[in-house]
CSV table of C-alpha atoms and ligand atoms in Angstrom, one decimal:
chain,number,residue,atom,x,y,z
A,109,MET,CA,0.0,0.0,0.0
A,110,GLU,CA,1.1,3.5,-0.7
A,111,LYS,CA,0.8,6.5,1.5
A,112,LYS,CA,-2.3,7.8,-0.3
A,113,ASP,CA,-4.0,4.4,0.3
A,114,TYR,CA,-3.3,4.7,4.0
A,115,LEU,CA,-4.6,8.2,4.1
A,116,ARG,CA,-7.7,7.1,2.2
A,117,SER,CA,-8.3,4.2,4.5
A,118,LEU,CA,-8.5,6.6,7.5
A,119,SER,CA,-12.0,7.2,8.9
A,120,SER,CA,-13.5,10.7,8.6
A,121,VAL,CA,-13.8,12.8,11.7
A,122,ASN,CA,-17.6,12.2,11.7
A,123,ASP,CA,-17.2,8.4,11.3
A,124,LEU,CA,-14.7,8.4,14.1
A,125,ILE,CA,-17.0,10.4,16.4
A,126,GLN,CA,-19.8,8.0,15.7
A,127,ALA,CA,-17.6,5.1,16.5
A,128,VAL,CA,-16.5,6.7,19.7
A,129,TYR,CA,-20.1,7.1,20.8
A,130,ARG,CA,-20.8,3.5,19.9
A,131,SER,CA,-17.9,2.2,22.0
A,132,ARG,CA,-18.8,0.7,25.4
A,133,LEU,CA,-16.6,2.9,27.5
A,134,MET,CA,-17.8,6.2,26.3
A,135,GLY,CA,-21.4,5.1,26.0
A,136,SER,CA,-21.8,5.0,29.7
A,137,LYS,CA,-20.6,8.6,30.3
A,138,ALA,CA,-22.0,11.9,29.4
A,139,ILE,CA,-19.0,13.4,27.5
A,140,PRO,CA,-19.3,16.8,25.9
A,141,ARG,CA,-19.5,16.4,22.1
A,142,GLU,CA,-17.0,19.2,21.6
A,143,LEU,CA,-14.4,17.3,23.6
A,144,VAL,CA,-14.9,14.1,21.5
A,145,THR,CA,-14.8,16.1,18.3
A,146,GLU,CA,-11.6,17.9,19.3
A,147,ALA,CA,-10.0,14.6,20.4
A,148,SER,CA,-11.0,12.9,17.2
A,149,ARG,CA,-9.4,15.6,15.2
A,150,THR,CA,-6.3,15.5,17.2
A,151,VAL,CA,-5.9,11.8,16.8
A,152,LEU,CA,-6.6,11.8,13.1
A,153,ASP,CA,-4.2,14.7,12.6
A,154,GLY,CA,-1.5,12.8,14.5
A,155,ILE,CA,-2.0,9.7,12.4
A,156,ARG,CA,-2.0,11.6,9.1
A,157,GLU,CA,1.3,13.3,10.1
A,158,ALA,CA,2.8,10.0,11.0
A,159,ILE,CA,1.8,8.5,7.6
A,160,LEU,CA,3.3,11.5,5.8
A,161,ALA,CA,6.5,11.3,7.8
A,162,ALA,CA,7.0,7.6,7.4
A,163,ARG,CA,10.3,6.9,5.6
A,164,ASP,CA,9.6,3.5,4.3
A,165,GLU,CA,7.1,0.6,3.9
A,166,MET,CA,8.1,-0.8,7.3
A,167,ALA,CA,7.4,2.4,9.1
A,168,LEU,CA,4.1,2.7,7.3
A,169,GLU,CA,3.0,-0.8,8.3
A,170,GLU,CA,3.5,0.1,11.9
A,171,ILE,CA,0.9,2.8,11.8
A,172,SER,CA,-2.6,1.5,12.5
A,173,THR,CA,-5.6,3.1,10.8
A,174,ASP,CA,-7.9,0.6,12.3
A,175,THR,CA,-11.0,2.4,13.6
A,176,GLU,CA,-11.1,0.3,16.8
A,177,GLU,CA,-7.7,1.5,17.7
A,178,LEU,CA,-8.4,5.1,16.8
A,179,VAL,CA,-11.4,4.9,19.1
A,180,SER,CA,-9.2,3.9,22.0
A,181,LEU,CA,-6.8,6.6,21.3
A,182,VAL,CA,-9.6,9.2,21.3
A,183,GLU,CA,-10.8,7.8,24.6
A,184,LYS,CA,-7.4,8.2,26.1
A,185,VAL,CA,-7.2,11.8,25.0
A,186,VAL,CA,-10.7,12.5,26.3
A,187,GLU,CA,-9.9,10.8,29.7
A,188,GLU,CA,-6.8,13.0,30.0
A,189,LYS,CA,-8.8,16.1,29.4
A,190,LEU,CA,-11.4,15.1,31.9
A,191,GLN,CA,-8.9,14.2,34.6
A,192,MET,CA,-8.5,16.9,37.3
A,193,SER,CA,-5.0,18.2,37.4
A,194,PHE,CA,-5.3,18.8,41.1
A,195,ARG,CA,-5.9,15.5,42.7
A,196,ARG,CA,-5.8,13.6,45.9
A,197,VAL,CA,-2.6,11.5,46.4
A,198,ILE,CA,-1.6,9.0,49.0
A,199,ASN,CA,1.3,10.3,51.1
A,200,ALA,CA,3.5,7.4,51.9
A,201,THR,CA,6.5,9.5,52.7
A,202,GLY,CA,5.8,9.7,56.4
A,203,ILE,CA,6.4,13.4,56.3
A,204,VAL,CA,3.3,14.7,58.1
A,205,ILE,CA,3.4,18.4,57.1
A,206,HIS,CA,4.6,17.9,53.5
A,207,THR,CA,4.4,21.3,51.8
A,208,ASN,CA,4.4,19.8,48.2
A,209,LEU,CA,1.6,17.4,49.2
A,210,GLY,CA,-0.6,20.0,50.7
A,211,ARG,CA,0.6,20.3,54.3
A,212,SER,CA,-2.1,19.6,56.9
A,213,LEU,CA,-5.2,17.5,56.4
A,214,LEU,CA,-8.3,19.1,57.8
A,215,SER,CA,-10.3,17.6,60.7
A,216,ARG,CA,-13.9,16.5,60.3
A,217,PRO,CA,-15.4,19.6,61.9
A,218,ALA,CA,-13.2,21.8,59.6
A,219,LEU,CA,-14.3,19.9,56.6
A,220,GLU,CA,-18.0,20.2,57.6
A,221,ALA,CA,-17.6,24.0,58.1
A,222,LEU,CA,-15.9,24.2,54.7
A,223,ALA,CA,-18.7,22.5,52.9
A,224,THR,CA,-21.4,24.6,54.7
A,225,ALA,CA,-19.5,27.8,53.9
A,226,GLY,CA,-19.2,26.8,50.3
A,227,ALA,CA,-22.8,25.8,49.9
A,228,HIS,CA,-24.7,28.6,51.7
A,229,TYR,CA,-24.7,32.3,52.3
A,230,ASN,CA,-23.2,33.2,55.6
A,231,ASN,CA,-22.5,36.0,58.1
A,232,LEU,CA,-18.9,36.5,56.9
A,233,GLU,CA,-19.2,40.3,57.3
A,234,PHE,CA,-22.6,40.7,58.7
A,235,ARG,CA,-23.5,41.1,62.4
A,236,LEU,CA,-26.5,39.0,63.2
A,237,GLU,CA,-27.1,40.9,66.5
A,238,ASP,CA,-27.9,44.2,64.9
A,239,GLY,CA,-27.8,43.7,61.1
A,240,ALA,CA,-24.8,46.0,60.8
A,241,ARG,CA,-21.8,45.3,58.7
A,242,GLY,CA,-19.2,43.1,60.5
A,243,SER,CA,-15.6,42.0,60.0
A,244,ARG,CA,-14.6,38.5,59.0
A,245,GLN,CA,-11.9,38.7,61.7
A,246,GLU,CA,-14.6,38.7,64.4
A,247,HIS,CA,-15.2,35.0,63.9
A,248,LEU,CA,-11.6,34.3,64.9
A,249,ARG,CA,-10.3,37.1,67.1
A,250,GLY,CA,-12.0,36.3,70.3
A,251,LEU,CA,-11.3,32.6,70.0
A,252,LEU,CA,-7.6,33.1,69.3
A,253,CYS,CA,-7.3,35.5,72.2
A,254,ASP,CA,-9.1,33.1,74.6
A,255,LEU,CA,-6.9,30.2,73.5
A,256,THR,CA,-3.5,32.0,73.7
A,257,GLY,CA,-4.0,34.9,76.2
A,258,ALA,CA,-3.2,37.4,73.4
A,259,GLU,CA,-4.7,40.9,73.5
A,260,SER,CA,-5.7,40.9,69.9
A,261,ALA,CA,-5.5,38.8,66.7
A,262,LEU,CA,-5.5,39.1,63.0
A,263,VAL,CA,-5.6,36.3,60.3
A,264,VAL,CA,-4.2,36.8,56.8
A,265,ASN,CA,-3.6,34.6,53.8
A,266,ASN,CA,-0.4,32.8,55.1
A,267,ASN,CA,2.5,33.3,57.4
A,268,ALA,CA,4.6,34.9,54.7
A,269,ALA,CA,1.9,37.6,54.4
A,270,ALA,CA,1.8,38.0,58.2
A,271,VAL,CA,5.5,38.7,58.4
A,272,LEU,CA,5.4,41.0,55.4
A,273,LEU,CA,2.4,43.0,56.9
A,274,ALA,CA,4.0,43.2,60.3
A,275,LEU,CA,7.3,44.5,58.9
A,276,THR,CA,5.7,47.0,56.5
A,277,THR,CA,3.3,48.3,59.1
A,278,HIS,CA,5.8,48.7,61.9
A,279,ALA,CA,9.2,49.1,60.3
A,280,LYS,CA,8.9,50.5,56.8
A,281,GLY,CA,11.9,52.8,56.1
A,282,ARG,CA,13.4,51.8,59.5
A,283,GLU,CA,15.7,49.1,60.8
A,284,VAL,CA,14.9,45.6,62.0
A,285,ILE,CA,17.6,43.7,63.9
A,286,VAL,CA,17.9,39.9,63.2
A,287,SER,CA,20.4,37.4,64.3
A,288,ARG,CA,22.6,36.0,61.5
A,289,GLY,CA,21.6,32.5,62.7
A,290,GLN,CA,18.0,33.2,61.8
A,291,LEU,CA,18.2,34.5,58.2
A,292,ILE,CA,16.2,31.6,56.9
A,293,GLU,CA,14.9,30.4,53.6
A,294,ILE,CA,11.9,28.1,53.7
A,295,GLY,CA,10.6,25.9,50.9
A,296,GLY,CA,12.6,27.9,48.3
A,297,SER,CA,10.3,30.9,48.1
A,298,PHE,CA,10.3,32.4,51.6
A,299,ARG,CA,13.6,34.1,52.2
A,300,LEU,CA,13.6,36.4,55.2
A,301,PRO,CA,16.0,39.0,53.7
A,302,GLU,CA,13.8,39.2,50.6
A,303,VAL,CA,10.6,39.5,52.5
A,304,MET,CA,12.3,42.2,54.5
A,305,ALA,CA,13.3,44.1,51.4
A,306,GLN,CA,9.7,43.9,50.0
A,307,SER,CA,8.4,45.3,53.2
A,308,GLY,CA,10.6,48.4,52.9
A,309,ALA,CA,12.3,47.7,56.2
A,310,ARG,CA,16.1,47.6,56.4
A,311,LEU,CA,17.6,44.4,57.7
A,312,VAL,CA,20.4,44.8,60.2
A,313,GLU,CA,22.2,41.5,60.8
A,314,VAL,CA,23.9,40.9,64.1
A,315,GLY,CA,26.0,38.1,65.7
A,316,THR,CA,27.4,35.2,63.8
A,317,THR,CA,25.8,32.1,62.3
A,318,ASN,CA,26.2,30.1,65.5
A,319,LYS,CA,26.3,32.7,68.3
A,320,THR,CA,24.4,35.8,68.9
A,321,TYR,CA,24.3,37.6,72.3
A,322,LEU,CA,22.0,40.2,73.7
A,323,GLU,CA,24.9,42.7,73.6
A,324,ASP,CA,25.0,42.2,69.8
A,325,TYR,CA,21.5,43.5,69.6
A,326,ARG,CA,22.1,46.3,72.0
A,327,ARG,CA,25.1,47.6,70.0
A,328,ALA,CA,23.1,47.6,66.8
A,329,ILE,CA,20.3,49.8,68.1
A,330,THR,CA,20.2,53.3,66.6
A,331,SER,CA,17.6,56.0,66.3
A,332,GLU,CA,16.5,54.2,63.1
A,333,THR,CA,15.7,50.9,64.8
A,334,ALA,CA,12.0,49.9,64.9
A,335,MET,CA,12.0,46.3,65.7
A,336,LEU,CA,13.9,43.3,67.1
A,337,MET,CA,12.9,40.1,65.2
A,338,ARG,CA,13.3,36.5,65.9
A,339,ALA,CA,12.6,33.9,63.2
A,340,HIS,CA,12.3,30.3,64.0
A,341,PRO,CA,15.0,28.4,62.1
A,342,SER,CA,12.3,26.1,60.9
A,343,ASN,CA,14.0,23.5,58.7
A,344,TYR,CA,17.4,23.4,60.2
A,345,ARG,CA,19.3,23.5,63.5
A,346,ILE,CA,22.6,25.0,64.4
A,347,THR,CA,24.2,22.5,66.8
A,348,GLY,CA,27.4,22.5,68.7
A,349,PHE,CA,28.7,25.8,70.1
A,350,THR,CA,25.6,28.0,69.9
A,351,ALA,CA,24.1,30.9,71.6
A,352,GLU,CA,20.7,32.4,71.0
A,353,VAL,CA,18.9,35.2,72.6
A,354,GLY,CA,15.4,34.3,73.9
A,355,ILE,CA,12.3,36.3,73.6
A,356,LYS,CA,12.4,37.3,77.3
A,357,GLU,CA,15.7,39.0,77.0
A,358,LEU,CA,14.8,40.6,73.6
A,359,ALA,CA,11.6,42.0,75.2
A,360,GLY,CA,13.6,43.4,78.1
A,361,LEU,CA,16.0,45.2,75.7
A,362,ALA,CA,13.1,46.4,73.5
A,363,GLY,CA,11.4,47.8,76.5
A,364,GLU,CA,14.4,50.0,77.3
A,365,TYR,CA,14.3,51.6,73.8
A,366,GLY,CA,10.6,51.4,73.0
A,367,LEU,CA,11.1,48.9,70.2
A,368,VAL,CA,8.7,46.2,68.9
A,369,VAL,CA,9.6,42.5,69.3
A,370,LEU,CA,8.3,40.3,66.5
A,371,ASP,CA,8.5,36.5,66.8
A,372,ASP,CA,8.0,34.5,63.6
A,373,LEU,CA,7.3,31.1,65.1
A,374,GLY,CA,6.8,29.5,61.7
A,375,SER,CA,4.9,26.4,62.7
A,376,GLY,CA,3.4,27.6,65.9
A,377,VAL,CA,2.7,24.8,68.4
A,378,TYR,CA,-0.3,25.2,70.6
A,379,VAL,CA,-0.1,21.9,72.5
A,380,ASP,CA,3.2,21.3,74.2
A,381,LEU,CA,4.4,18.2,72.3
A,382,SER,CA,7.2,17.5,74.7
A,383,GLU,CA,4.5,16.0,76.9
A,384,HIS,CA,4.2,13.4,74.1
A,385,GLY,CA,7.8,12.4,73.8
A,386,MET,CA,8.9,15.1,71.3
A,387,GLN,CA,11.5,17.7,71.8
A,388,TYR,CA,10.3,21.0,73.3
A,389,GLU,CA,9.2,23.7,70.9
A,390,PRO,CA,8.3,27.1,72.3
A,391,THR,CA,4.5,27.3,72.3
A,392,ILE,CA,2.5,30.3,71.0
A,393,ARG,CA,1.4,31.1,74.5
A,394,ARG,CA,4.9,31.0,75.9
A,395,SER,CA,6.2,33.4,73.3
A,396,LEU,CA,3.5,35.9,74.3
A,397,GLU,CA,4.1,35.4,78.0
A,398,ASP,CA,7.8,36.0,77.5
A,399,GLY,CA,7.0,39.4,76.1
A,400,ALA,CA,6.8,39.2,72.3
A,401,ASP,CA,4.7,42.2,71.1
A,402,LEU,CA,3.7,40.3,67.9
A,403,VAL,CA,3.8,36.6,67.3
A,404,CYS,CA,3.0,35.1,63.9
A,405,PHE,CA,2.7,31.5,62.6
A,406,SER,CA,1.1,29.4,59.9
A,407,GLY,CA,-2.4,27.9,60.1
A,408,ASP,CA,-1.5,24.7,58.1
A,409,LYS,CA,1.6,23.5,59.9
A,410,LEU,CA,1.5,22.2,63.4
A,411,LEU,CA,-1.8,23.9,64.1
A,412,GLY,CA,-3.3,21.5,61.6
A,413,GLY,CA,-5.8,23.9,60.0
A,414,PRO,CA,-6.1,25.5,56.6
A,415,GLN,CA,-3.5,27.8,55.0
A,416,ALA,CA,-3.5,31.0,57.0
A,417,GLY,CA,-1.1,33.4,58.7
A,418,ILE,CA,-2.1,34.2,62.3
A,419,VAL,CA,-0.9,37.3,64.0
A,420,LEU,CA,-1.3,37.7,67.8
A,421,GLY,CA,-0.2,40.4,70.1
A,422,ARG,CA,-0.6,44.0,71.4
A,423,SER,CA,-3.9,45.5,70.3
A,424,ASP,CA,-2.5,48.8,69.0
A,425,LEU,CA,0.1,46.9,66.9
A,426,VAL,CA,-2.4,44.3,65.6
A,427,GLU,CA,-5.0,46.9,64.8
A,428,ALA,CA,-2.6,49.1,62.9
A,429,MET,CA,-1.8,46.0,60.7
A,430,ALA,CA,-5.5,45.4,60.2
A,431,ARG,CA,-6.0,49.0,59.0
A,432,HIS,CA,-3.0,48.9,56.6
A,433,PRO,CA,-4.1,49.0,52.9
A,434,LEU,CA,-2.0,45.9,52.3
A,435,ALA,CA,-4.2,43.9,54.7
A,436,ARG,CA,-7.0,44.0,52.1
A,437,ALA,CA,-4.8,42.3,49.6
A,438,LEU,CA,-3.7,39.7,52.0
A,439,ARG,CA,-7.1,38.9,53.6
A,440,VAL,CA,-8.4,35.4,54.2
A,441,ASP,CA,-11.3,34.0,52.2
A,442,LYS,CA,-14.5,32.6,53.7
A,443,LEU,CA,-13.5,29.0,53.3
A,444,THR,CA,-10.4,29.6,55.4
A,445,VAL,CA,-12.4,31.5,58.1
A,446,ALA,CA,-14.8,28.5,58.3
A,447,ALA,CA,-12.1,25.8,58.5
A,448,LEU,CA,-9.9,27.8,60.8
A,449,GLU,CA,-12.7,28.6,63.3
A,450,ALA,CA,-13.7,25.0,63.4
A,451,THR,CA,-10.1,23.9,63.9
A,452,LEU,CA,-9.5,26.4,66.7
A,453,ARG,CA,-12.7,25.4,68.5
A,454,GLN,CA,-11.2,21.9,68.8
A,455,TYR,CA,-8.3,23.3,70.8
A,456,LEU,CA,-10.8,24.3,73.5
A,457,ASP,CA,-10.3,20.6,74.5
A,458,PRO,CA,-6.6,20.1,73.9
A,459,SER,CA,-6.6,16.3,74.6
A,460,ARG,CA,-9.3,15.8,72.0
A,461,ALA,CA,-7.6,18.2,69.6
A,462,LEU,CA,-4.6,15.9,69.8
A,463,LYS,CA,-6.7,12.9,68.7
A,464,GLU,CA,-9.0,14.6,66.2
A,465,ILE,CA,-6.8,17.0,64.3
A,466,PRO,CA,-5.1,14.8,61.7
A,467,THR,CA,-1.7,16.4,61.8
A,468,LEU,CA,-1.4,16.0,65.6
A,469,ALA,CA,-3.0,12.6,65.5
A,470,MET,CA,-0.4,11.4,62.9
A,471,LEU,CA,2.5,12.9,64.8
A,472,THR,CA,1.4,11.1,68.0
A,473,THR,CA,0.3,7.7,66.6
A,474,ASP,CA,1.9,5.0,68.7
A,475,PRO,CA,4.4,2.8,66.8
A,476,GLU,CA,2.5,-0.4,67.6
A,477,THR,CA,-0.4,0.9,65.5
A,478,LEU,CA,2.0,1.7,62.7
A,479,ARG,CA,3.6,-1.7,62.9
A,480,LYS,CA,0.2,-3.5,62.6
A,481,ARG,CA,-0.7,-1.4,59.6
A,482,ALA,CA,2.7,-2.2,58.0
A,483,ARG,CA,2.3,-5.9,58.7
A,484,LEU,CA,-1.1,-6.1,57.1
A,485,LEU,CA,-0.1,-4.1,54.0
A,486,ALA,CA,3.1,-6.1,53.6
A,487,LYS,CA,1.2,-9.3,53.7
A,488,LYS,CA,-1.3,-8.1,51.0
A,489,ILE,CA,1.5,-6.9,48.7
A,490,SER,CA,3.5,-10.1,49.1
A,491,SER,CA,0.6,-12.4,48.6
A,492,GLY,CA,0.4,-11.7,44.9
A,493,GLY,CA,3.8,-13.2,44.4
A,494,ALA,CA,5.1,-10.4,42.1
A,495,PHE,CA,6.6,-8.3,44.9
A,496,GLU,CA,8.6,-8.9,48.0
A,497,ALA,CA,7.4,-6.7,50.9
A,498,GLU,CA,9.1,-6.4,54.3
A,499,VAL,CA,8.2,-4.6,57.5
A,500,VAL,CA,11.1,-2.4,58.6
A,501,GLU,CA,11.6,-0.1,61.5
A,502,ASP,CA,12.5,3.5,60.5
A,503,VAL,CA,12.0,7.1,61.5
A,504,SER,CA,9.7,9.7,60.1
A,505,ARG,CA,9.8,13.5,60.1
A,506,ALA,CA,7.2,16.1,61.0
A,507,GLY,CA,8.0,18.3,58.0
A,508,GLY,CA,6.7,21.8,57.4
A,509,GLY,CA,9.7,23.3,59.2
A,510,ALA,CA,8.4,21.8,62.4
A,511,LEU,CA,10.6,19.8,64.8
A,512,PRO,CA,13.4,19.4,62.2
A,513,MET,CA,15.6,17.3,64.5
A,514,GLU,CA,12.8,15.0,65.7
A,515,ASP,CA,13.2,11.4,64.7
A,516,LEU,CA,9.7,9.9,65.1
A,517,PRO,CA,10.0,6.1,65.4
A,518,THR,CA,7.9,4.5,62.8
A,519,TRP,CA,7.3,1.3,60.7
A,520,THR,CA,7.5,1.1,57.0
A,521,VAL,CA,6.8,-1.4,54.3
A,522,THR,CA,9.7,-1.7,51.9
A,523,VAL,CA,9.2,-3.3,48.5
A,524,THR,CA,11.4,-4.9,45.8
A,525,SER,CA,10.4,-6.7,42.7
A,526,THR,CA,12.3,-9.2,40.6
A,527,SER,CA,10.5,-8.2,37.4
A,528,MET,CA,10.5,-4.4,37.9
A,529,LYS,CA,13.2,-1.9,38.5
A,530,THR,CA,12.7,0.1,41.7
A,531,SER,CA,12.6,3.4,39.8
A,532,ALA,CA,9.9,1.9,37.5
A,533,LEU,CA,8.0,0.8,40.5
A,534,GLU,CA,8.2,4.2,42.1
A,535,GLU,CA,7.0,5.8,38.8
A,536,ALA,CA,4.1,3.3,38.4
A,537,LEU,CA,2.9,4.0,41.9
A,538,ARG,CA,3.1,7.7,41.3
A,539,LYS,CA,1.0,7.2,38.2
A,540,ALA,CA,-1.6,5.0,39.9
A,541,ASP,CA,-5.1,6.2,40.7
A,542,PRO,CA,-4.9,7.6,43.3
A,543,PRO,CA,-1.1,8.2,43.0
A,544,VAL,CA,1.0,6.7,45.8
A,545,ILE,CA,4.0,8.9,46.7
A,546,CYS,CA,6.8,7.1,48.4
A,547,ARG,CA,10.5,7.3,49.2
A,548,VAL,CA,13.2,5.3,47.4
A,549,ARG,CA,16.3,4.2,49.3
A,550,GLU,CA,18.9,1.5,48.8
A,551,ASP,CA,17.0,0.3,45.7
A,552,ARG,CA,13.8,-0.2,47.6
A,553,VAL,CA,10.5,1.5,47.6
A,554,ILE,CA,9.7,2.6,51.1
A,555,MET,CA,6.2,3.4,52.4
A,556,ASP,CA,6.0,4.9,55.9
A,557,MET,CA,2.7,4.0,57.6
A,558,ARG,CA,2.6,7.2,59.7
A,559,THR,CA,0.9,9.2,57.0
A,560,VAL,CA,-1.2,6.3,55.5
A,561,SER,CA,-4.6,5.6,56.8
A,562,ASP,CA,-6.0,2.1,57.0
A,563,GLU,CA,-8.3,2.9,54.1
A,564,GLU,CA,-5.4,4.2,52.1
A,565,ALA,CA,-3.4,1.1,52.9
A,566,GLU,CA,-6.2,-0.9,51.1
A,567,LEU,CA,-5.8,1.4,48.1
A,568,ILE,CA,-2.0,0.9,48.0
A,569,ALA,CA,-2.6,-2.9,48.1
A,570,SER,CA,-4.9,-2.6,45.1
A,571,ALA,CA,-2.4,-0.5,43.3
A,572,PHE,CA,0.2,-3.3,43.8
A,573,ASN,CA,-2.4,-5.9,42.7
A,574,GLU,CA,-3.0,-4.1,39.5
A,575,LEU,CA,0.8,-3.7,38.9
A,576,ALA,CA,1.2,-7.4,39.5
A,577,GLY,CA,-1.4,-8.1,36.9
A,578,MET,CA,0.4,-5.9,34.4
A,579,ALA,CA,3.8,-7.3,35.2
A,580,SER,CA,2.6,-10.9,34.5
A,581,THR,CA,0.9,-10.1,31.2
B,862,PLP,C1,6.8,28.2,57.1
B,862,PLP,C2,7.3,29.5,57.6
B,862,PLP,C3,7.0,30.7,57.0
B,862,PLP,C4,6.1,30.8,55.9
B,862,PLP,O1,4.8,30.4,56.2
B,862,PLP,P1,3.6,30.2,55.1
B,862,PLP,O2,2.4,30.0,55.9
B,862,PLP,O3,4.1,29.0,54.3
B,862,PLP,O4,3.6,31.4,54.3
B,862,PLP,C5,7.6,31.9,57.6
B,862,PLP,N1,8.4,31.8,58.6
B,862,PLP,C6,8.8,30.6,59.2
B,862,PLP,C7,9.7,30.6,60.3
B,862,PLP,C8,8.2,29.4,58.7
B,862,PLP,O5,8.6,28.3,59.2
């Protein structure tokens, strides 16, 4: 056959569309006609190009013009178009607050509040007492103050926004003193010196990377100084010979000169996790009690709520931030208000919060539970015969710049296969539905049970089952 015969044997767009609609797969779904038409054109164009580009008879023979096969190509294109880009995944990395995988999972009450807020009108900025216009902050302010002992509170889009707003409101055109050991970069895009530059405040670095003393701050104070800032060195620790100045001392010094102390806590722990076998992290309340004028932290790290930046502190300072024109651009949306209020209400009973807020529950799951989950999953994966699964003790990380040095004892399922390379297995899992994201180490796929629910372990088992079927055919 010659090229023109191949081209002639190709279905017309209309015939292909008809054939697609007759096919079993498509017949069961309501697919927009436009999508099928476009996909059919794309597929036919592709085949035509391939025919024209074919160098010889052999290459031509490899191109199928069979309508059945074209139909399945169209179906594939349509499926890809209909697939959501933003999807759920299974986090088998064991990193609880994984920024690339969406940080904290929301609790039941937060999810319910979110659904209600999305489905109905609400009193976001409407006072039910007198019918007057209200502020969205009113749903959160009182609760935040009750929980932390703060005088006032403001919630913005995220913690980067909180830091920016605090600096620009209180230190624009003036100096902010920060220890060299705290000039942090988080997740690539939050670099303290750059946020500082954006705010219009001038950064004054003091001390050295590993040691900074109160005297370093004192010597740097000039008539231009507005603020002393501490930033939590979220994702790293300086160990060995170190010296850091605490909030209490900073607050004492700031008091002498009438300066503002800003404490960027990053993760912001509410419940003291050292009572649960983890290292001590300064709690939000402690920072305020030690004398920080402004404290800010993320809503979706250790707090376990939605993305938000929470600012607590002195009324006059917080209110000035709320009135700043930038506050409007950084404000939280109604879905955040809903989910955050619901999450915060759970903290009214801290021991329940620990069990019912997923981030905290996952961090404090006892290893025996993880071991049982690992055993069950390993058994299911091994039973197919295609994979070898083992239960291995390991450590997991909190993530999200929280508790960076904390090794949380955990149990993992590690998998190898005789018929599949580890990298291919990792990729196949990542492309499963839902995708399974795991670690690879020493030529093994490793799945940490800390961040996998029992229901998700079932889904992982099915993903392996399907892979086993594919590997044997
Ligand atoms: C995470 C973090 C931020 C940024 O918070 P986002 O909520 O991600 O904007 C700022 N400062 C510190 C110390 C952090 O750990």
